[in-house]
XYZ file of C-alpha atoms in Angstrom:
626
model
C 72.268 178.809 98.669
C 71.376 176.997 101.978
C 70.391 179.244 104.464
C 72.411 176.480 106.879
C 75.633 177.190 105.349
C 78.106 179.089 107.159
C 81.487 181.030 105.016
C 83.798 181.754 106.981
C 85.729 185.078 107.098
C 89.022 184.485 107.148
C 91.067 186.885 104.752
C 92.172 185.383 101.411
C 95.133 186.113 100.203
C 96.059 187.755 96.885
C 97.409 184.366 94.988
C 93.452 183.144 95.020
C 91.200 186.626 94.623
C 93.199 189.938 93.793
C 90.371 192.484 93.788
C 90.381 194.904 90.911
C 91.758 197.858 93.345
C 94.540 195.867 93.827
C 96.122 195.539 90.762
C 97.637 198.474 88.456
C 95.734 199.317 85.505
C 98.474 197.758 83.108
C 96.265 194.574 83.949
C 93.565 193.805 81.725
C 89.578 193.378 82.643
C 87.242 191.170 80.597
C 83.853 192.784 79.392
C 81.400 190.766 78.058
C 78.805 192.485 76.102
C 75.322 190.379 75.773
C 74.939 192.015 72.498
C 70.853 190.811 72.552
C 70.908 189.827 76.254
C 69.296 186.318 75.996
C 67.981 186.654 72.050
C 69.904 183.784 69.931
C 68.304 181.903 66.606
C 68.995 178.583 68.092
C 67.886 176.937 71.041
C 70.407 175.030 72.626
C 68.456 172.569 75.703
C 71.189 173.436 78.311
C 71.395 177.209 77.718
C 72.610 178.871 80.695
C 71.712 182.633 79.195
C 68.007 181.604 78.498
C 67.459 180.214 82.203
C 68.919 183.585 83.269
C 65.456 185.337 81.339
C 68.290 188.441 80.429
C 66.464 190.928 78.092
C 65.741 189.622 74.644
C 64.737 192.685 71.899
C 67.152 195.239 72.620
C 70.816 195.328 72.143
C 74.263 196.801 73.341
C 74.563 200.215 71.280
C 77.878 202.475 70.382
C 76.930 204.509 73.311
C 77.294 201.633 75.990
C 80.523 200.734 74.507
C 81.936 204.243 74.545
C 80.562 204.591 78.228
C 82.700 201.518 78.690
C 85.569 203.701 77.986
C 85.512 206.660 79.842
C 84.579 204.359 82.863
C 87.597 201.999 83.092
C 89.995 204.719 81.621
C 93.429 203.507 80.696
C 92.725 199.854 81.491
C 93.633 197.515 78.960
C 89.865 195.971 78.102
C 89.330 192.242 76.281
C 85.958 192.425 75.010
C 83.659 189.742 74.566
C 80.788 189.550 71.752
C 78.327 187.295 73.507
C 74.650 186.416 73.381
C 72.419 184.717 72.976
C 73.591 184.825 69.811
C 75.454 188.483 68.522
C 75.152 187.754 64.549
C 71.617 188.390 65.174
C 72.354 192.171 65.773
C 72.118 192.406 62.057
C 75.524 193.648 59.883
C 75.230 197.688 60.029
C 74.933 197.689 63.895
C 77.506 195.387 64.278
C 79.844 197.672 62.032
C 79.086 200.402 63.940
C 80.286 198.347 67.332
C 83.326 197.293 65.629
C 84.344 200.665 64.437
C 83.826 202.091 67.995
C 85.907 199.231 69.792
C 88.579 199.693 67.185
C 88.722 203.461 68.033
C 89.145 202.622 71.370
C 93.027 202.359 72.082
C 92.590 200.872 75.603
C 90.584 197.678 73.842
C 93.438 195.213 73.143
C 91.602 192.577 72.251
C 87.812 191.532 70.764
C 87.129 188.207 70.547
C 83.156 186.728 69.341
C 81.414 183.677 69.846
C 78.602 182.301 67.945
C 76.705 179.357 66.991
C 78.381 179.833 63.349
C 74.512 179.454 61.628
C 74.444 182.822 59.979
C 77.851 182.867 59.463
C 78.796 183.736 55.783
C 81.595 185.434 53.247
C 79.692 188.773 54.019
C 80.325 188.355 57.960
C 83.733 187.064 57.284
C 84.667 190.625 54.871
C 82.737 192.968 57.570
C 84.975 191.377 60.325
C 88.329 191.832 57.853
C 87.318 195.611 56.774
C 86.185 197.039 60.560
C 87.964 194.785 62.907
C 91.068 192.798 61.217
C 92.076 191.507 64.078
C 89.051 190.095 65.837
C 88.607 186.613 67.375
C 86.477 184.084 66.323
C 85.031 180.934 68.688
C 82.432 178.255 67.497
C 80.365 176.861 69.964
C 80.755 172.972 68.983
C 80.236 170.131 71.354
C 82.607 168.174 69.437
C 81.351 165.285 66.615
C 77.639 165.193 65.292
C 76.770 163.100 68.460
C 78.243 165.317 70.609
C 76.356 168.554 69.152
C 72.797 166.500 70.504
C 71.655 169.361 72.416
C 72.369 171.447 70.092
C 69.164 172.255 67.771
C 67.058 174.772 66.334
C 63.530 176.163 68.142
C 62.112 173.076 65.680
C 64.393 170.541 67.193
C 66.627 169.936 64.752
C 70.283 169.660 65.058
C 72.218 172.428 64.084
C 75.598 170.568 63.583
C 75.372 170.348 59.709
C 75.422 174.555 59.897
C 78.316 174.701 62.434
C 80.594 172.015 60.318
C 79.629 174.629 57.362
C 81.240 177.734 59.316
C 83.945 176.115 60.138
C 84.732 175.185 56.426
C 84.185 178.781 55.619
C 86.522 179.757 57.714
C 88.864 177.414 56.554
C 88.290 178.953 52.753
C 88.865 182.181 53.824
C 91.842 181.636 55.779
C 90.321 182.388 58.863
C 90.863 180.961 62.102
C 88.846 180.412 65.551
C 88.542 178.513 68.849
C 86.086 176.060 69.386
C 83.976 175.863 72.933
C 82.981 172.300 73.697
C 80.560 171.766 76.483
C 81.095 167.919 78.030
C 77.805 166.493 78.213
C 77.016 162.458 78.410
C 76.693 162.941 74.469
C 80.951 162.670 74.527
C 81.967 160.858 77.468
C 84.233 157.613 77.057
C 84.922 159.301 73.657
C 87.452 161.632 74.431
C 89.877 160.599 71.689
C 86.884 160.619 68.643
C 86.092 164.042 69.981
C 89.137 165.446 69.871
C 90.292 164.203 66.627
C 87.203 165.000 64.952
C 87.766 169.143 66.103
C 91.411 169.065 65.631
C 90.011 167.615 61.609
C 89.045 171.065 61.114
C 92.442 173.655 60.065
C 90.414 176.571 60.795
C 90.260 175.605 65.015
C 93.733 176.602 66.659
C 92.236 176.274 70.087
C 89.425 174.239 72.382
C 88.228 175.170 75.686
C 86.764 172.364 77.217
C 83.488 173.645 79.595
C 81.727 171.065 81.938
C 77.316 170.717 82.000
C 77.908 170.947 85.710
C 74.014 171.727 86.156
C 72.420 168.873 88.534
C 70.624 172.425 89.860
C 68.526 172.497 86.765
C 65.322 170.799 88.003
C 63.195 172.510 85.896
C 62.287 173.511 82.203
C 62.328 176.810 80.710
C 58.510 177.896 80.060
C 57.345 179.031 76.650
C 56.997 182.361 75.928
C 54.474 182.082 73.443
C 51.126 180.401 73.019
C 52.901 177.041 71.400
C 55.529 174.958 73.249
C 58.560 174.936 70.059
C 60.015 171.070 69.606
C 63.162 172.441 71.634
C 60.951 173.370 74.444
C 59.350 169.804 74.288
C 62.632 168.522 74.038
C 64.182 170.203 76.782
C 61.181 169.404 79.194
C 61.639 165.704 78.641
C 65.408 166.139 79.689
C 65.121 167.810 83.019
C 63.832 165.778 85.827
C 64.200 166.191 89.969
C 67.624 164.726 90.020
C 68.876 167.049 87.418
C 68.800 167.340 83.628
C 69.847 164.436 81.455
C 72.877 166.577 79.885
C 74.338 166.835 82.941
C 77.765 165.460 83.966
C 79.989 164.956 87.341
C 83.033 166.468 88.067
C 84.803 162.969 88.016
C 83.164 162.283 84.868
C 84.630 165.648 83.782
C 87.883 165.396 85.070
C 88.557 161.971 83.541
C 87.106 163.482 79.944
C 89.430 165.951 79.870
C 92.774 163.759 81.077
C 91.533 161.166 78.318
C 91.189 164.422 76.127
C 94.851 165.696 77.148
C 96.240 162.535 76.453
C 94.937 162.417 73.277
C 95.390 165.530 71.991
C 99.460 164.722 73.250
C 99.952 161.334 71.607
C 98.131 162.996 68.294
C 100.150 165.911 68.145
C 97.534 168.012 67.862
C 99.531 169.980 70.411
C 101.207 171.513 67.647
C 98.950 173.743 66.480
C 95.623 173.575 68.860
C 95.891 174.873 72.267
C 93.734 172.897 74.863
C 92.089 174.035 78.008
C 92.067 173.350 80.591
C 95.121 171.560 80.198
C 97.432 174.100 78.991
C 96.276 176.103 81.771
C 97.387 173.195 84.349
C 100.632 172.563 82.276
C 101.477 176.495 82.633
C 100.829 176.720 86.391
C 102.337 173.290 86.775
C 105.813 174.477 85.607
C 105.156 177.985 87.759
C 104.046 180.192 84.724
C 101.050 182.479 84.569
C 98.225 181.748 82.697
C 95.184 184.405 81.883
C 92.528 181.204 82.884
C 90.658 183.043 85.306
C 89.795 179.291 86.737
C 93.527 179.448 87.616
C 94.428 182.876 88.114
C 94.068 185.263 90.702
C 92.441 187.552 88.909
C 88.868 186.184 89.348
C 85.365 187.820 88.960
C 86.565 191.153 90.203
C 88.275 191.633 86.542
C 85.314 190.120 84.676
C 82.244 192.088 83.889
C 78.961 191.812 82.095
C 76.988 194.425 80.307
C 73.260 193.797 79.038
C 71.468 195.709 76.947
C 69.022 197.236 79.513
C 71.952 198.818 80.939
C 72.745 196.504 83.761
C 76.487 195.808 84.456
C 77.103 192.654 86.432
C 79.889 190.582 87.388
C 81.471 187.622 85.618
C 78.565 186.123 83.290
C 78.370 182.897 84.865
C 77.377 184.024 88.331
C 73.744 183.447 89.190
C 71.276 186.723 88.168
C 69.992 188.509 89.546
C 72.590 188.468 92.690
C 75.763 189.189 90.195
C 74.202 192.560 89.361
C 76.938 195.655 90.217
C 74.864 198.979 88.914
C 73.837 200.836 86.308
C 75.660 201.388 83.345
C 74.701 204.840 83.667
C 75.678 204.852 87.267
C 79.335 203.843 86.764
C 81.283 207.709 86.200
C 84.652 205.650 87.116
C 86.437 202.369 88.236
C 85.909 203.460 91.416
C 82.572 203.538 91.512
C 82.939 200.289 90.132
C 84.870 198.470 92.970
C 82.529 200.010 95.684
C 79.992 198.240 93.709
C 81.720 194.539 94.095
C 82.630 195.438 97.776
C 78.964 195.906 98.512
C 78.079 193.174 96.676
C 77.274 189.954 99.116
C 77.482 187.010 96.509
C 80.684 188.571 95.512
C 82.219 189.222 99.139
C 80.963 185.459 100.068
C 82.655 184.092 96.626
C 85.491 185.455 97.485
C 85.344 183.965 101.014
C 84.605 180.290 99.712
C 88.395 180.877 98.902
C 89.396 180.574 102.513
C 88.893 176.970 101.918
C 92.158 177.129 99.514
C 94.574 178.606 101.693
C 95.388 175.003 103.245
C 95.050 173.463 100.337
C 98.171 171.415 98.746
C 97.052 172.070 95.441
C 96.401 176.160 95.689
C 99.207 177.255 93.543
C 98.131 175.475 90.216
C 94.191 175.202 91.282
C 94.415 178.645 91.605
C 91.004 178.091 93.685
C 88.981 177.162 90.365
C 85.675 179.276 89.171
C 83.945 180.331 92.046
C 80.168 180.260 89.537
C 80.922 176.559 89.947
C 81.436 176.394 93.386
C 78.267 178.191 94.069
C 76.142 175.876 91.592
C 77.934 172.710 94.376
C 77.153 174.425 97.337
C 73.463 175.212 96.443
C 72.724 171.621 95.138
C 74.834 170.015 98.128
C 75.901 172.091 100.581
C 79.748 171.557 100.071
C 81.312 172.112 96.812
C 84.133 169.141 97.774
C 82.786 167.145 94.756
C 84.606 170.325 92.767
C 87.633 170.603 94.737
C 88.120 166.889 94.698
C 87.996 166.933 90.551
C 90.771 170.057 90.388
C 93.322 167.896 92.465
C 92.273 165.151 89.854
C 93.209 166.908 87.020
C 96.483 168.413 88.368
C 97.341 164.608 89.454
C 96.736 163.249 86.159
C 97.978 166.305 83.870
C 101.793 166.361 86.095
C 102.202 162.276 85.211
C 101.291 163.200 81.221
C 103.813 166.435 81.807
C 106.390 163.471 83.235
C 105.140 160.527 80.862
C 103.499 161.469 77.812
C 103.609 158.208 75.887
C 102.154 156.127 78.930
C 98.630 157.956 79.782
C 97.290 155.268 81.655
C 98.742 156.571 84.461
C 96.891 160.038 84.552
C 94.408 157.949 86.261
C 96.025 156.561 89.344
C 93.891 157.444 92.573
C 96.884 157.343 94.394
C 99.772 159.244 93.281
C 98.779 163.019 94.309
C 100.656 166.116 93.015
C 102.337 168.103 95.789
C 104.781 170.581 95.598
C 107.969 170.289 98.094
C 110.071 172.879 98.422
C 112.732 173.281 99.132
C 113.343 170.189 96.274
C 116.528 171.374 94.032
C 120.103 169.876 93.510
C 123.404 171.166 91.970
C 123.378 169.222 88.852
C 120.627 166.322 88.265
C 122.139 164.637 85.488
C 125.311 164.605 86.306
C 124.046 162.904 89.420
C 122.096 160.676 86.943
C 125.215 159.617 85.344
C 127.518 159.367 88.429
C 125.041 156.654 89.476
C 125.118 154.572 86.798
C 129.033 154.639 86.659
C 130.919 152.991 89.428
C 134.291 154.536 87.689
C 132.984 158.150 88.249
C 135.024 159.971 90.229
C 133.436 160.564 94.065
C 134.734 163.462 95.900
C 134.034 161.941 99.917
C 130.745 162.853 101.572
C 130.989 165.619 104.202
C 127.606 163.880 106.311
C 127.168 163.962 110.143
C 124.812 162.355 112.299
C 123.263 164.973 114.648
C 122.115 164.579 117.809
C 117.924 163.879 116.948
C 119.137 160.938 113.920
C 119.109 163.204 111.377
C 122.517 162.534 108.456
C 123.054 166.173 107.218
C 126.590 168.135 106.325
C 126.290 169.726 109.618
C 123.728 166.612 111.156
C 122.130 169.825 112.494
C 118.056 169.828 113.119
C 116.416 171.037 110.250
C 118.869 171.172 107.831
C 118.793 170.880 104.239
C 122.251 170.447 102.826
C 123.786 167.206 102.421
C 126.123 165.692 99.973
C 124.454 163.617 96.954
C 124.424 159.991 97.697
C 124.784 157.023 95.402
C 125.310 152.605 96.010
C 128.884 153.188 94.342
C 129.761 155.534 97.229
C 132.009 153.644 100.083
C 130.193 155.601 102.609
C 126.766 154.185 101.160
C 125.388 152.524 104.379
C 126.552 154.927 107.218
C 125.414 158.048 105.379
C 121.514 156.893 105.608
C 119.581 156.796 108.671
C 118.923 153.460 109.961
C 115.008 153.972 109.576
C 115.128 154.372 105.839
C 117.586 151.684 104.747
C 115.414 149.007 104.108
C 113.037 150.581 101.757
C 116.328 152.792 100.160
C 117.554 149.430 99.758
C 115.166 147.831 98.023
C 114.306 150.552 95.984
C 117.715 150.865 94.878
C 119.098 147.379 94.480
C 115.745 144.998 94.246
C 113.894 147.704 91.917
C 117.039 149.243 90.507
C 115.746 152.974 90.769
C 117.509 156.095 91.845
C 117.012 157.746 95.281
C 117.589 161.462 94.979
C 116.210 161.942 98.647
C 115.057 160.834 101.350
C 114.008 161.213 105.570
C 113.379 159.057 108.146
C 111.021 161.751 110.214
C 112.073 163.632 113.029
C 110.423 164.631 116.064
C 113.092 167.192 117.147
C 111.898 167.244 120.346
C 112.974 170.475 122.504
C 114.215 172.277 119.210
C 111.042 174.506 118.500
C 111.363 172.996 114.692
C 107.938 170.925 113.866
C 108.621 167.635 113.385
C 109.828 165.680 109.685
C 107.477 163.342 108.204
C 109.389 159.907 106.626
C 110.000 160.099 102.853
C 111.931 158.826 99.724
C 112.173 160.237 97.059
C 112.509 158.437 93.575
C 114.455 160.664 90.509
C 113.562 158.558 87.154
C 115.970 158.563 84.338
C 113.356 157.934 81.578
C 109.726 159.206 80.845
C 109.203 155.148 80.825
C 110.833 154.605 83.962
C 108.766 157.525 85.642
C 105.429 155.550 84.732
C 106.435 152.180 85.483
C 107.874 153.421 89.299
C 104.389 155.373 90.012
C 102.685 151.799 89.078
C 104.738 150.063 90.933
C 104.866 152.724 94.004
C 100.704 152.651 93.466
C 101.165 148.300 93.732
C 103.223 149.417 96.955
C 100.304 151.061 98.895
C 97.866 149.018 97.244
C 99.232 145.966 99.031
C 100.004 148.201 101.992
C 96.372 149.131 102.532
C 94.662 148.445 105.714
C 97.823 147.458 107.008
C 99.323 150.660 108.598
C 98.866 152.237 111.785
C 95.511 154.189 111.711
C 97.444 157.519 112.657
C 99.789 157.517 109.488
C 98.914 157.587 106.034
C 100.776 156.736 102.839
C 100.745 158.772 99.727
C 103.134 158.642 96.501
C 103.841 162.146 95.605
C 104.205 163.748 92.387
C 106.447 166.907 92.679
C 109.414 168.433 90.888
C 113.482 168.498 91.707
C 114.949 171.613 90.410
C 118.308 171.699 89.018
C 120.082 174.920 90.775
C 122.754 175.258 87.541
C 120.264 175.358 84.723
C 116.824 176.150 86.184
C 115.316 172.826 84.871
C 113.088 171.031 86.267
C 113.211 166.979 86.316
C 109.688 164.922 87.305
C 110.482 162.717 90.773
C 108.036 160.678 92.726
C 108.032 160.597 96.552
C 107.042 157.850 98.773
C 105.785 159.717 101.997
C 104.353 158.552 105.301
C 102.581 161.405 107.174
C 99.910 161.608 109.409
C 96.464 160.792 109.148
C 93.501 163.172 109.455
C 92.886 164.255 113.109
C 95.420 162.153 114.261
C 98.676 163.543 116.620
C 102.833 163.486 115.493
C 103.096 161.496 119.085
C 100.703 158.915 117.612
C 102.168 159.015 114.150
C 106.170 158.674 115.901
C 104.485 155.710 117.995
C 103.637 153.506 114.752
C 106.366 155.167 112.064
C 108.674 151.918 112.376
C 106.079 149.453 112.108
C 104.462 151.540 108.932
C 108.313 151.771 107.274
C 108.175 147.994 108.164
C 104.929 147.330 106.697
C 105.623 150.054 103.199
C 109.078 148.412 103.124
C 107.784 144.155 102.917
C 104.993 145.681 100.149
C 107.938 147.254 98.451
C 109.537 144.092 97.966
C 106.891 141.950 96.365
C 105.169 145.212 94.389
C 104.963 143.384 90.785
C 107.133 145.307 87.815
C 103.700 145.920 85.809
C 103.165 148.940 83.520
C 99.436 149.445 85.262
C 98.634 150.710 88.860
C 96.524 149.009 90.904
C 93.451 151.654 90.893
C 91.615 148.862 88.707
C 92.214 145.865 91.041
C 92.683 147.653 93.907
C 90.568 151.101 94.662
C 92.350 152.840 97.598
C 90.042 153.293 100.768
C 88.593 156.501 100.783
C 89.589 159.013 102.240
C 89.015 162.840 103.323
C 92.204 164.757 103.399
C 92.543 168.254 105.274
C 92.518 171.114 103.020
């Protein structure tokens, strides 16, 4: 880490980093046990264990796992069987392991992951007579090109062995996850990729992992007196800008939409779970997830055990700063959380959430993986690059939530996912159907016109309730603010949409409320209209660009509108003007009417196309305030 860069210390709250103290011990920790420390049979070029030089020889015994025990007590424990590679334990010692877990009634669940090469029938009836309900994952980077950096210590590809386990599996009626890491080897081939894993029955899951290792600047050195073919290999792939397998986080985040996408329009959905995109879906609709990348509970519920005895923090922290203590030295939990608290690279981790707390996008980012962060902030100095590709993915995985069929729009630039609360209504479709009848019945609006411009049922300052409007209504025109009507207007008549909501901004001057920034909000009655109104509402700014006052700022807003009777909730697009970056709500007041002027003309002539205008039109860029 640059010794320039300053963390600040402001407290995080419990949504981003809950440490383990903190929670009861109904919730679960993740142990991962390096059965061999760095010791695999293969020698995959972008190895992250390998570069961390753990101890090869030895290996995890029945006595570290039983310390395990006694140390976390009545914890709930998911156990990892990690390497290197843990088939290379050898089948006795690995029953032996098994047998202990499965005595263990605090271990819930035991999942392994291996390269599948020495995977055979013998494996598969060890796993089904000691541990019948174990986990399997296959590390494969997708197709045959794909698996590139995966290859043997003589530099040959080990793909032809991995499609083998997999079809074992498959025989035996087994089934795993597969781990793809996104290298160059699959990008622009999201679709290919994912068909050709989903081809497999045995895989009922995919984790999608980023090569986000632009710090790798050099080659591992041979151990030996010969340099192996992977060695070779892997020397010729890592220059001073990074190794060749590396990827972005754009490139990453535009993999994995492409990947959603598919994976959706396939129906593959049906019986593979996808991540990270489940894990957005979930938090997107407000449900938990156990991603740690999303979840609270970050690397103060993950630890790491080595066969020397070390115990460390999550696995993907840098070594050897991640180190807690001794196995040996660990009597209790306790003695476990003093370790993290006097830990610095997990007190500053925790503090690079402070970042978060101002974020828009904190309750489904959930602050990401804070390994990641780290591996930004020592290449760069700023991990923004990271941040920047979470709000990316949250973007484009709410449209495919809204519009499955039309994934195209995932990749708009412009249309940002923000949640507004509060955003519900009595009844959306009935509303929804009202509007497109004129012979509905129409009870009459109860709306007043307060003192600061503001139409509410009391036209009070800061009030939310107001009657449902819609163009059938008599008191159409009087019951919105004279701001707003032009763009409600054409929005409604010219582009034949629904308004559900909308504000003209407030100051509300001498009221002690902070002031209302202008907004309209559009409620789609189709998953087709929804994508044609954010390309159209993305045409709208397009054209609006460079036009606007400098102190306001125009966004299209993907959020949610809750209906209060039944709890569901309906995709609706915003069209918001707020201020810009640094700039004052005098300023932005000073220019709102010439911006609504400016939005509302753009409006007008914003072309009924299926595509936004990212392609033709890349908006300026910007650097919002987190």
């Amino acid at each position: 880490m640059p010794s320039t860069l300053t963390i600040p210390t402001t407290t995080v709250g419990a949504e981003m980093w809950r440490p383990l103290e903190d929670t009861d011990h109904t919730a679960a920790v993740s142990v991962v046990l390096k059965l061999r420390g760095e010791t695999c049979d293969v020698d995959c070029l972008y190895c992250f264990e390998k570069r961390k030089l753990a101890p090869g020889g030895a290996q995890i015994t029945v006595k570290h796992i039983r310390r395990l025990g006694q140390i976390f007590g009545e914890r709930p424990l998911a156990i990892e069987l990690h390497g290197g590679e843990p088939l290379t334990l050898g089948k006795d010692a690995m029953a032996a392991l098994l047998d202990e877990l499965a005595a263990q009634p605090t271990v819930h669940r035991v999942h392994l992951q291996t390269n599948g090469v020495r995977l055979d029938g013998e494996w598969l009836d060890l796993f089904d007579a000691h541990c019948p309900g174990l986990h399997i994952g296959i590390s494969m980077d997708g197709d045959e090109q794909g698996n590139s950096w995966r290859v043997g210590y003589d530099g040959t590809a080990i793909y032809p062995h991995i499609v083998d386990a997999l079809n074992l599996l498959a025989e035996h009626g087994r089934t795993c996850g597969i781990v793809t890491v996104v290298t160059p080897a699959v990008l622009g081939r999201a679709a290919e990729v994912i068909d050709h894993i989903a081809s497999f029955d045995a895989v009922r899951a995919m984790h999608l992992l980023p090569a986000f290792d632009t710090t790798v600047t050099k080659p591992l050195t041979a151990t030996g007196r010969r340099t192996s073919p992977s060695r070779r290999l892997q020397a010729r792939a890592v220059g001073t800008d990074g190794p060749d397998w590396a990827i972005t986080p754009t490139q990453y985040a535009t993999f994995v939409l492409d990947a959603a996408a598919r994976w959706i329009d396939a129906g593959h959905f049906r019986r593979i779970k996808l991540d990270p995109a489940v894990a957005t879906i979930r938090r997107l609709k407000g449900l938990d997830t156990a991603h740690c990348h999303f979840a609270a509970h970050k690397c103060s519920h993950v630890f790491t055990a080595y066969p020397d005895g070390r115990v460390g923090s999550c696995d993907e922290l840098p070594w050897p700063q991640a180190h807690l203590l001794p196995l040996a030295a660990a009597r209790s939990e306790s003695d476990i959380t003093e370790a993290q608290h006097a830990n610095p690279l997990l007190t500053a981790g925790r503090e690079l959430m402070t970042k978060c707390t101002s974020c828009p996008y904190r309750t489904v980012c959930g602050g990401g993986c804070t390994a990641t962060r780290w591996r930004m902030l020592q290449a760069t100095g700023s991990d923004d690059a990271y941040c920047d590709h979470r709000g990316r993915l949250i973007d484009g995985m709410a449209h495919l939530l809204a519009a499955p069929d039309h994934p195209a729009g995932a990749h708009c630039l412009r249309a940002r996912w923000r949640p507004v609360v509060p955003n519900a209504m009595d009844d959306v479709d009935a509303f929804l159907a009202r509007w497109d009848d004129p012979a509905a019945h129409r009870s009459p609006t109860r709306l007043r016109a307060g003192a600061h411009g503001n139409i509410k049922t009391a036209g009070l300052p800061g009030e939310q309730t107001a009657d449902d409007l819609d163009p059938h209504r008599p008191q159409w025109r009087e019951d919105i603010e004279d701001r707003r009507w032009p763009l409600v207007d054409t929005i409604t008549r010219s582009w034949k949409a629904v308004t559900h909501d909308a504000c003209q901004g407030h100051a509300r001057t001498g009221t002690g409320l902070p002031p209302s920034a202008f907004r309209v909000g559009l409620l789609p009655r189709t998953r087709a209209e929804y994508a044609a109104l954010a390309a159209r509402l993305c045409h709208t700014l397009a054209a609006a660009d460079g036009y606007l006052p400098a102190a306001i700022t125009a966004h299209v807003v993907r959020t949610d509108l809750t209906s209060t009777g039944t709890g569901r909730r309906h995709p609706v697009l915003n069209l918001t003007l707020t201020p810009a970056a640094g700039r004052t709500w005098p300023d932005y007041f000073s220019g709102l009417d010439q911006a609504v002027r400016t939005l509302t003309h753009a409006a007008r002539h914003a072309p009924a196309v299926t595509g936004c205008a990212c392609a033709l039109r890349p908006p300026r860029p910007t650097r919002e305030a987190r």
